[in-house]
PDB file of C-alpha atoms in Angstrom:
ATOM      1  CA  MET A1192       0.081   0.083   0.092  1.00 80.00           C
ATOM      2  CA  GLN A1193       1.549   3.493  -1.060  1.00 88.00           C
ATOM      3  CA  LEU A1194       2.365   6.010   1.863  1.00 91.00           C
ATOM      4  CA  LYS A1195      -0.792   8.419   1.052  1.00 92.00           C
ATOM      5  CA  THR A1196      -3.250   5.102   0.946  1.00 95.00           C
ATOM      6  CA  TYR A1197      -2.504   5.257   4.908  1.00 96.00           C
ATOM      7  CA  ARG A1198      -3.043   9.035   5.190  1.00 95.00           C
ATOM      8  CA  THR A1199      -6.378   9.013   3.064  1.00 95.00           C
ATOM      9  CA  GLN A1200      -7.808   5.961   4.931  1.00 96.00           C
ATOM     10  CA  ALA A1201      -6.917   7.866   8.379  1.00 96.00           C
ATOM     11  CA  ARG A1202      -8.904  11.358   7.069  1.00 95.00           C
ATOM     12  CA  LEU A1203     -11.806   8.646   6.055  1.00 96.00           C
ATOM     13  CA  LEU A1204     -11.547   6.433   9.985  1.00 95.00           C
ATOM     14  CA  LEU A1205     -11.160  10.055  11.904  1.00 95.00           C
ATOM     15  CA  LYS A1206     -14.392  11.900   9.921  1.00 93.00           C
ATOM     16  CA  GLY A1207     -16.716  12.224  12.535  1.00 91.00           C
ATOM     17  CA  HIS A1208     -14.607  11.184  15.200  1.00 93.00           C
ATOM     18  CA  TRP A1209     -11.555  13.592  15.160  1.00 92.00           C
ATOM     19  CA  GLN A1210     -12.550  16.036  17.474  1.00 93.00           C
ATOM     20  CA  GLN A1211     -13.074  13.438  19.860  1.00 93.00           C
ATOM     21  CA  LEU A1212      -9.383  11.968  19.687  1.00 95.00           C
ATOM     22  CA  ALA A1213      -8.442  15.814  19.366  1.00 94.00           C
ATOM     23  CA  THR A1214     -10.028  16.010  23.016  1.00 94.00           C
ATOM     24  CA  MET A1215      -8.014  13.495  23.976  1.00 95.00           C
ATOM     25  CA  VAL A1216      -4.938  14.674  23.103  1.00 94.00           C
ATOM     26  CA  ALA A1217      -5.859  18.109  24.956  1.00 94.00           C
ATOM     27  CA  TRP A1218      -6.443  16.384  28.037  1.00 94.00           C
ATOM     28  CA  TRP A1219      -3.047  14.037  27.704  1.00 95.00           C
ATOM     29  CA  LEU A1220      -1.174  17.719  27.212  1.00 93.00           C
ATOM     30  CA  LEU A1221      -3.262  19.701  29.797  1.00 95.00           C
ATOM     31  CA  ILE A1222      -2.610  17.168  32.472  1.00 95.00           C
ATOM     32  CA  THR A1223       0.923  16.885  31.616  1.00 94.00           C
ATOM     33  CA  MET A1224       1.186  20.924  31.931  1.00 94.00           C
ATOM     34  CA  LEU A1225      -1.309  21.058  35.008  1.00 95.00           C
ATOM     35  CA  LEU A1226       0.861  18.553  37.053  1.00 94.00           C
ATOM     36  CA  ASP A1227       4.063  20.632  35.917  1.00 92.00           C
ATOM     37  CA  ALA A1228       3.139  23.542  37.044  1.00 93.00           C
ATOM     38  CA  GLY A1229       1.791  21.975  40.364  1.00 94.00           C
ATOM     39  CA  LEU A1230       5.270  20.510  40.734  1.00 92.00           C
ATOM     40  CA  GLU A1231       7.271  23.466  39.992  1.00 91.00           C
ATOM     41  CA  GLY A1232       4.996  25.567  42.375  1.00 92.00           C
ATOM     42  CA  LEU A1233       5.502  23.101  45.377  1.00 91.00           C
ATOM     43  CA  PHE A1234       9.286  22.779  44.702  1.00 91.00           C
ATOM     44  CA  GLY A1235      10.446  25.120  42.457  1.00 89.00           C
ATOM     45  CA  ALA A1236      11.581  24.870  38.765  1.00 81.00           C
ATOM     46  CA  GLY A1237      14.523  22.491  38.443  1.00 77.00           C
ATOM     47  CA  THR A1238      15.153  21.664  42.210  1.00 87.00           C
ATOM     48  CA  PHE A1239      15.712  18.192  42.975  1.00 85.00           C
ATOM     49  CA  TRP A1240      12.454  17.330  44.308  1.00 91.00           C
ATOM     50  CA  TYR A1241      10.784  19.417  40.855  1.00 89.00           C
ATOM     51  CA  GLN A1242      12.875  16.695  38.501  1.00 86.00           C
ATOM     52  CA  MET A1243      11.721  14.059  40.831  1.00 90.00           C
ATOM     53  CA  GLY A1244       8.584  14.119  40.475  1.00 93.00           C
ATOM     54  CA  ASP A1245       8.738  15.141  36.961  1.00 90.00           C
ATOM     55  CA  THR A1246      10.482  11.969  36.246  1.00 88.00           C
ATOM     56  CA  PHE A1247       8.107   9.979  38.706  1.00 93.00           C
ATOM     57  CA  ALA A1248       5.251  11.392  36.476  1.00 94.00           C
ATOM     58  CA  SER A1249       6.923  11.067  33.006  1.00 92.00           C
ATOM     59  CA  TYR A1250       7.718   7.372  33.681  1.00 93.00           C
ATOM     60  CA  PHE A1251       4.232   5.979  35.385  1.00 95.00           C
ATOM     61  CA  PHE A1252       1.499   8.641  34.629  1.00 95.00           C
ATOM     62  CA  TYR A1253       1.677  10.669  31.495  1.00 95.00           C
ATOM     63  CA  PHE A1254       2.155   8.215  29.096  1.00 95.00           C
ATOM     64  CA  ILE A1255      -0.723   6.547  29.525  1.00 96.00           C
ATOM     65  CA  PHE A1256      -3.011   9.491  28.208  1.00 96.00           C
ATOM     66  CA  LEU A1257      -1.080   9.300  24.987  1.00 96.00           C
ATOM     67  CA  ASN A1258      -1.383   5.362  25.345  1.00 97.00           C
ATOM     68  CA  ALA A1259      -4.978   5.857  25.197  1.00 96.00           C
ATOM     69  CA  VAL A1260      -5.150   7.800  21.624  1.00 96.00           C
ATOM     70  CA  PHE A1261      -3.200   4.622  20.921  1.00 97.00           C
ATOM     71  CA  LEU A1262      -5.900   2.877  21.379  1.00 96.00           C
ATOM     72  CA  ALA A1263      -8.802   4.790  20.187  1.00 96.00           C
ATOM     73  CA  THR A1264      -7.045   4.557  16.928  1.00 96.00           C
ATOM     74  CA  LEU A1265      -6.732   1.324  17.151  1.00 96.00           C
ATOM     75  CA  LYS A1266     -10.483   0.064  17.785  1.00 95.00           C
ATOM     76  CA  LEU A1267     -11.637   2.934  14.800  1.00 95.00           C
ATOM     77  CA  SER A1268      -9.447   0.995  12.581  1.00 94.00           C
ATOM     78  CA  TYR A1269     -11.724  -1.845  13.511  1.00 93.00           C
ATOM     79  CA  HIS A1270     -14.315   0.369  13.221  1.00 90.00           C
ATOM     80  CA  LYS A1271     -15.757   0.041  16.703  1.00 90.00           C
ATOM     81  CA  THR A1272     -16.756   3.563  18.103  1.00 83.00           C
ATOM     82  CA  LYS A1273     -17.838   2.057  21.362  1.00 83.00           C
ATOM     83  CA  GLY A1274     -15.959   3.159  24.351  1.00 80.00           C
ATOM     84  CA  ILE A1275     -12.964   4.759  22.109  1.00 83.00           C
ATOM     85  CA  ASN A1276     -11.596   6.737  25.000  1.00 81.00           C
ATOM     86  CA  ALA A1277     -11.243   4.205  27.683  1.00 86.00           C
ATOM     87  CA  ILE A1278      -8.633   5.205  29.698  1.00 92.00           C
ATOM     88  CA  THR A1279      -8.773   3.153  33.240  1.00 92.00           C
ATOM     89  CA  PRO A1280      -8.238  -0.390  31.562  1.00 93.00           C
ATOM     90  CA  LEU A1281      -4.775   0.502  30.884  1.00 96.00           C
ATOM     91  CA  PHE A1282      -4.109   1.667  34.563  1.00 95.00           C
ATOM     92  CA  LYS A1283      -4.972  -2.219  35.210  1.00 94.00           C
ATOM     93  CA  LYS A1284      -3.564  -5.492  34.536  1.00 92.00           C
ATOM     94  CA  PRO A1285      -2.506  -6.646  31.960  1.00 93.00           C
ATOM     95  CA  PHE A1286      -1.618  -3.515  30.752  1.00 96.00           C
ATOM     96  CA  TYR A1287      -0.184  -1.130  32.985  1.00 97.00           C
ATOM     97  CA  THR A1288       3.188  -2.676  34.169  1.00 96.00           C
ATOM     98  CA  ASP A1289       4.130  -3.631  30.391  1.00 97.00           C
ATOM     99  CA  LEU A1290       2.882   0.129  29.205  1.00 98.00           C
ATOM    100  CA  VAL A1291       5.608   1.192  31.901  1.00 97.00           C
ATOM    101  CA  ILE A1292       8.375  -0.938  30.390  1.00 98.00           C
ATOM    102  CA  LEU A1293       7.402  -0.084  26.860  1.00 98.00           C
ATOM    103  CA  ASN A1294       7.593   3.949  28.030  1.00 97.00           C
ATOM    104  CA  LEU A1295      10.878   3.250  29.281  1.00 96.00           C
ATOM    105  CA  ILE A1296      12.258   1.486  26.145  1.00 97.00           C
ATOM    106  CA  GLN A1297      11.092   4.381  24.480  1.00 95.00           C
ATOM    107  CA  GLN A1298      13.230   6.997  26.892  1.00 93.00           C
ATOM    108  CA  VAL A1299      15.606   4.646  26.460  1.00 93.00           C
ATOM    109  CA  LEU A1300      15.820   4.835  22.210  1.00 94.00           C
ATOM    110  CA  ASN A1301      15.617   8.388  22.412  1.00 91.00           C
ATOM    111  CA  TRP A1302      18.563   9.149  25.121  1.00 91.00           C
ATOM    112  CA  GLY A1303      20.924   6.459  22.576  1.00 92.00           C
ATOM    113  CA  LEU A1304      19.741   8.563  19.350  1.00 91.00           C
ATOM    114  CA  LEU A1305      20.825  11.831  21.206  1.00 89.00           C
ATOM    115  CA  LEU A1306      24.185  10.541  23.171  1.00 90.00           C
ATOM    116  CA  ILE A1307      25.000   9.037  19.731  1.00 91.00           C
ATOM    117  CA  GLY A1308      24.505  12.195  17.797  1.00 87.00           C
ATOM    118  CA  LEU A1309      25.953  14.217  20.373  1.00 86.00           C
ATOM    119  CA  ILE A1310      29.339  12.625  21.476  1.00 89.00           C
ATOM    120  CA  PRO A1311      31.636  14.148  18.668  1.00 86.00           C
ATOM    121  CA  PHE A1312      30.519  17.061  20.035  1.00 80.00           C
ATOM    122  CA  TYR A1313      31.775  16.421  23.271  1.00 81.00           C
ATOM    123  CA  GLN A1314      35.090  18.581  22.805  1.00 79.00           C
ATOM    124  CA  LEU A1315      32.898  21.909  22.123  1.00 75.00           C
ATOM    125  CA  ILE A1316      30.344  21.158  24.875  1.00 77.00           C
ATOM    126  CA  GLY A1317      31.992  19.184  27.330  1.00 82.00           C
ATOM    127  CA  TRP A1318      31.015  15.597  28.568  1.00 86.00           C
ATOM    128  CA  GLN A1319      28.187  17.433  31.485  1.00 86.00           C
ATOM    129  CA  ARG A1320      26.664  19.154  28.674  1.00 83.00           C
ATOM    130  CA  VAL A1321      26.539  15.846  25.824  1.00 85.00           C
ATOM    131  CA  LEU A1322      24.528  13.664  28.957  1.00 85.00           C
ATOM    132  CA  ASN A1323      22.600  16.928  30.211  1.00 83.00           C
ATOM    133  CA  PHE A1324      21.283  17.565  26.804  1.00 81.00           C
ATOM    134  CA  SER A1325      21.152  13.623  26.146  1.00 81.00           C
ATOM    135  CA  TYR A1326      18.790  13.560  28.948  1.00 78.00           C
ATOM    136  CA  ASN A1327      16.420  16.506  28.795  1.00 76.00           C
ATOM    137  CA  GLY A1328      15.867  16.749  25.079  1.00 75.00           C
ATOM    138  CA  LEU A1329      17.205  19.056  22.344  1.00 72.00           C
ATOM    139  CA  THR A1330      15.540  22.009  23.817  1.00 74.00           C
ATOM    140  CA  SER A1331      17.554  22.126  26.508  1.00 73.00           C
ATOM    141  CA  ALA A1332      20.625  22.533  24.447  1.00 74.00           C
ATOM    142  CA  ALA A1333      19.269  25.895  22.763  1.00 72.00           C
ATOM    143  CA  PRO A1334      20.700  28.537  24.941  1.00 77.00           C
ATOM    144  CA  TYR A1335      23.772  27.182  25.061  1.00 75.00           C
ATOM    145  CA  LEU A1336      23.480  27.084  21.318  1.00 73.00           C
ATOM    146  CA  MET A1337      22.885  30.858  21.186  1.00 76.00           C
ATOM    147  CA  LYS A1338      25.589  31.714  23.418  1.00 75.00           C
ATOM    148  CA  LEU A1339      28.214  29.751  21.458  1.00 72.00           C
ATOM    149  CA  SER A1340      27.036  30.731  18.008  1.00 71.00           C
ATOM    150  CA  GLN A1341      27.795  34.502  19.420  1.00 74.00           C
ATOM    151  CA  GLN A1342      31.638  33.261  19.190  1.00 72.00           C
ATOM    152  CA  PRO A1343      32.656  33.369  15.494  1.00 70.00           C
ATOM    153  CA  ALA A1344      35.739  30.958  16.144  1.00 68.00           C
ATOM    154  CA  ASN A1345      32.701  28.301  16.948  1.00 69.00           C
ATOM    155  CA  TYR A1346      30.941  29.031  13.955  1.00 74.00           C
ATOM    156  CA  PHE A1347      31.581  25.959  11.744  1.00 79.00           C
ATOM    157  CA  LEU A1348      31.381  23.635  14.254  1.00 75.00           C
ATOM    158  CA  VAL A1349      28.003  25.452  15.828  1.00 76.00           C
ATOM    159  CA  LEU A1350      26.513  25.199  12.062  1.00 82.00           C
ATOM    160  CA  THR A1351      27.510  21.223  12.150  1.00 83.00           C
ATOM    161  CA  PHE A1352      26.075  20.649  15.380  1.00 79.00           C
ATOM    162  CA  LEU A1353      22.852  22.304  13.901  1.00 81.00           C
ATOM    163  CA  LEU A1354      22.850  19.884  10.810  1.00 86.00           C
ATOM    164  CA  VAL A1355      23.104  16.700  13.769  1.00 85.00           C
ATOM    165  CA  LEU A1356      20.004  18.291  15.478  1.00 82.00           C
ATOM    166  CA  LEU A1357      18.035  18.410  12.596  1.00 82.00           C
ATOM    167  CA  VAL A1358      18.851  15.256  11.316  1.00 84.00           C
ATOM    168  CA  ILE A1359      18.424  13.744  15.186  1.00 85.00           C
ATOM    169  CA  THR A1360      15.310  15.937  14.581  1.00 82.00           C
ATOM    170  CA  LEU A1361      14.049  13.934  11.664  1.00 81.00           C
ATOM    171  CA  ILE A1362      14.676  10.512  12.993  1.00 85.00           C
ATOM    172  CA  GLN A1363      12.919  10.946  16.460  1.00 87.00           C
ATOM    173  CA  PRO A1364       9.316  10.570  15.039  1.00 88.00           C
ATOM    174  CA  ILE A1365      10.445   6.781  13.831  1.00 92.00           C
ATOM    175  CA  ILE A1366      11.105   6.357  17.642  1.00 94.00           C
ATOM    176  CA  LEU A1367       7.694   7.356  18.776  1.00 94.00           C
ATOM    177  CA  ALA A1368       6.341   5.580  15.525  1.00 96.00           C
ATOM    178  CA  TYR A1369       8.019   2.265  16.963  1.00 97.00           C
ATOM    179  CA  TYR A1370       6.700   3.025  20.244  1.00 98.00           C
ATOM    180  CA  GLN A1371       3.370   3.669  19.071  1.00 98.00           C
ATOM    181  CA  ILE A1372       3.667   0.125  17.534  1.00 98.00           C
ATOM    182  CA  LEU A1373       4.896  -1.435  20.530  1.00 98.00           C
ATOM    183  CA  VAL A1374       1.889  -0.453  22.580  1.00 98.00           C
ATOM    184  CA  LEU A1375      -0.516  -1.639  19.835  1.00 97.00           C
ATOM    185  CA  LEU A1376       0.404  -5.245  19.852  1.00 97.00           C
ATOM    186  CA  LYS A1377       0.481  -5.517  23.576  1.00 97.00           C
ATOM    187  CA  PHE A1378      -2.971  -3.939  23.097  1.00 96.00           C
ATOM    188  CA  GLU A1379      -3.969  -6.857  20.602  1.00 94.00           C
ATOM    189  CA  PHE A1380      -2.074  -9.649  22.285  1.00 94.00           C
ATOM    190  CA  PRO A1381      -3.090  -9.002  26.263  1.00 94.00           C
ATOM    191  CA  GLN A1382      -1.314 -11.642  27.262  1.00 93.00           C
ATOM    192  CA  ALA A1383       2.149 -11.767  25.853  1.00 94.00           C
ATOM    193  CA  SER A1384       5.434 -10.472  27.768  1.00 95.00           C
ATOM    194  CA  ILE A1385       7.573  -7.654  26.778  1.00 97.00           C
ATOM    195  CA  LYS A1386       9.967 -10.305  24.977  1.00 96.00           C
ATOM    196  CA  MET A1387       7.721 -11.713  22.818  1.00 95.00           C
ATOM    197  CA  ILE A1388       6.610  -7.880  22.008  1.00 96.00           C
ATOM    198  CA  LEU A1389      10.216  -6.995  20.900  1.00 96.00           C
ATOM    199  CA  SER A1390       9.844 -10.123  18.914  1.00 94.00           C
ATOM    200  CA  LEU A1391       6.618  -9.619  16.972  1.00 94.00           C
ATOM    201  CA  SER A1392       7.600  -5.638  16.535  1.00 95.00           C
ATOM    202  CA  THR A1393      10.541  -7.189  14.616  1.00 94.00           C
ATOM    203  CA  VAL A1394       9.074  -9.460  12.475  1.00 93.00           C
ATOM    204  CA  ILE A1395       5.866  -7.621  11.269  1.00 94.00           C
ATOM    205  CA  LEU A1396       8.932  -4.291  10.543  1.00 95.00           C
ATOM    206  CA  LYS A1397      11.608  -6.565   8.833  1.00 93.00           C
ATOM    207  CA  GLY A1398      11.838  -4.527   5.764  1.00 92.00           C
ATOM    208  CA  HIS A1399       9.259  -2.107   6.531  1.00 94.00           C
ATOM    209  CA  TRP A1400      11.665   0.172   8.545  1.00 94.00           C
ATOM    210  CA  LEU A1401      12.350   2.901   5.564  1.00 93.00           C
ATOM    211  CA  ARG A1402       8.203   3.033   4.642  1.00 95.00           C
ATOM    212  CA  LEU A1403       7.534   3.831   8.175  1.00 95.00           C
ATOM    213  CA  LEU A1404      10.451   6.535   8.417  1.00 92.00           C
ATOM    214  CA  GLY A1405       8.928   8.013   4.391  1.00 94.00           C
ATOM    215  CA  LEU A1406       5.296   7.743   6.488  1.00 95.00           C
ATOM    216  CA  VAL A1407       6.474   9.671   9.561  1.00 93.00           C
ATOM    217  CA  LEU A1408       8.616  12.506   7.367  1.00 91.00           C
ATOM    218  CA  SER A1409       5.316  12.769   4.990  1.00 92.00           C
ATOM    219  CA  PHE A1410       3.754  14.865   8.178  1.00 91.00           C
ATOM    220  CA  ILE A1411       6.474  17.187   8.106  1.00 85.00           C
ATOM    221  CA  GLY A1412       4.341  20.227   6.210  1.00 83.00           C
ATOM    222  CA  TRP A1413       1.428  19.422   8.708  1.00 81.00           C
ATOM    223  CA  GLU A1414       4.274  19.873  11.432  1.00 78.00           C
ATOM    224  CA  ILE A1415       5.119  23.145   9.834  1.00 79.00           C
ATOM    225  CA  VAL A1416       1.444  24.176  10.436  1.00 79.00           C
ATOM    226  CA  VAL A1417       1.129  23.098  14.131  1.00 80.00           C
ATOM    227  CA  TYR A1418       4.178  26.010  14.511  1.00 75.00           C
ATOM    228  CA  LEU A1419       2.312  28.499  12.358  1.00 79.00           C
ATOM    229  CA  THR A1420      -0.662  28.025  14.224  1.00 79.00           C
ATOM    230  CA  ALA A1421       1.010  28.459  17.683  1.00 67.00           C
ATOM    231  CA  GLY A1422       0.696  24.513  18.614  1.00 74.00           C
ATOM    232  CA  ILE A1423      -2.996  24.286  18.261  1.00 82.00           C
ATOM    233  CA  GLY A1424      -3.018  22.816  15.079  1.00 84.00           C
ATOM    234  CA  PHE A1425      -1.234  19.902  17.080  1.00 87.00           C
ATOM    235  CA  LEU A1426      -4.509  18.959  18.205  1.00 89.00           C
ATOM    236  CA  TRP A1427      -6.075  18.057  15.170  1.00 90.00           C
ATOM    237  CA  PHE A1428      -2.295  16.928  13.814  1.00 91.00           C
ATOM    238  CA  TYR A1429      -1.428  14.359  16.267  1.00 93.00           C
ATOM    239  CA  PRO A1430      -4.657  12.266  15.902  1.00 95.00           C
ATOM    240  CA  TYR A1431      -3.764  12.284  12.014  1.00 96.00           C
ATOM    241  CA  LEU A1432      -0.427  10.594  12.516  1.00 96.00           C
ATOM    242  CA  ILE A1433      -1.104   8.340  15.329  1.00 97.00           C
ATOM    243  CA  MET A1434      -4.445   6.920  13.316  1.00 97.00           C
ATOM    244  CA  SER A1435      -1.769   6.897  10.109  1.00 97.00           C
ATOM    245  CA  VAL A1436       0.989   4.750  11.788  1.00 98.00           C
ATOM    246  CA  THR A1437      -1.895   2.521  13.119  1.00 97.00           C
ATOM    247  CA  LEU A1438      -3.190   1.781   9.748  1.00 97.00           C
ATOM    248  CA  PHE A1439       0.287   1.380   8.210  1.00 97.00           C
ATOM    249  CA  TYR A1440       1.006  -1.353  11.691  1.00 97.00           C
ATOM    250  CA  GLN A1441      -2.540  -2.865  10.678  1.00 95.00           C
ATOM    251  CA  ASP A1442      -1.316  -3.358   6.480  1.00 94.00           C
ATOM    252  CA  ILE A1443       2.181  -4.665   7.677  1.00 93.00           C
ATOM    253  CA  LYS A1444       0.732  -7.024  10.253  1.00 92.00           C
ATOM    254  CA  LYS A1445      -1.268  -8.723   7.787  1.00 84.00           C
ATOM    255  CA  ASP A1446       1.098  -9.665   5.798  1.00 72.00           C
ATOM    256  CA  ARG A1447       3.036 -11.425   8.680  1.00 73.00           C
ATOM    257  CA  ILE A1448      -0.051 -12.362  10.480  1.00 59.00           C
ATOM    258  CA  GLN A1449       0.406 -16.360  10.015  1.00 56.00           C
ATOM    259  CA  VAL A1450       4.030 -15.546  11.422  1.00 49.00           C
ATOM    260  CA  ILE A1451       2.471 -14.232  14.487  1.00 49.00           C
ATOM    261  CA  GLN A1452      -0.287 -16.477  15.035  1.00 50.00           C
TER     262      GLN A1452
END
């Protein structure tokens, strides 16, 4: 199936449900922002206890609301509309513990990608910043890059650094898409172990990694719209992307269904 077909089918399946999924995305973002603001007000931004609370929430709470959007698109892909906004079951067996582990796997993959990309620049930014930027994400590097760019002697290195960051930014969405596929496999095979989920993902994605990358990169235009709308367009863009990845998953899984069963 051509990549544009996934996007076309995603729009058709979202028809009449786009607002519902956009609301779920909004709740995910709102809960994240409110809890973050609460932690900041309680402990102060950047303090040890703030970082501990934020890390705990990231690893054990926030992601469930994103997983609920994944589940909603999976149900819609089967033309099931009843209870598509269910969240409570994800906090229970057999899902919650394994979803926590899958979220951690996603975090580790992102850390690894950033670390590999930043290590060549350790002489420019130092090992401490390499580790700090890898853990806290690319946005944490922005203030330091602005400072470095004001020094003409570092111009070429900063430019190279920015190009590497651009490449990382383009690759990161495939990690999110892979994470989504892992979660979808858990939903479809609730009793499967993490090891089995990872094995199944390897089976169904074999020979399809570049197509998955092509699919997520095909949404770059939509991401520009998100920036132009000050982030508001994200509420409509994200369900579209997630549904497209869900349909991609359904298609490649179908090709390997005998192996999975």
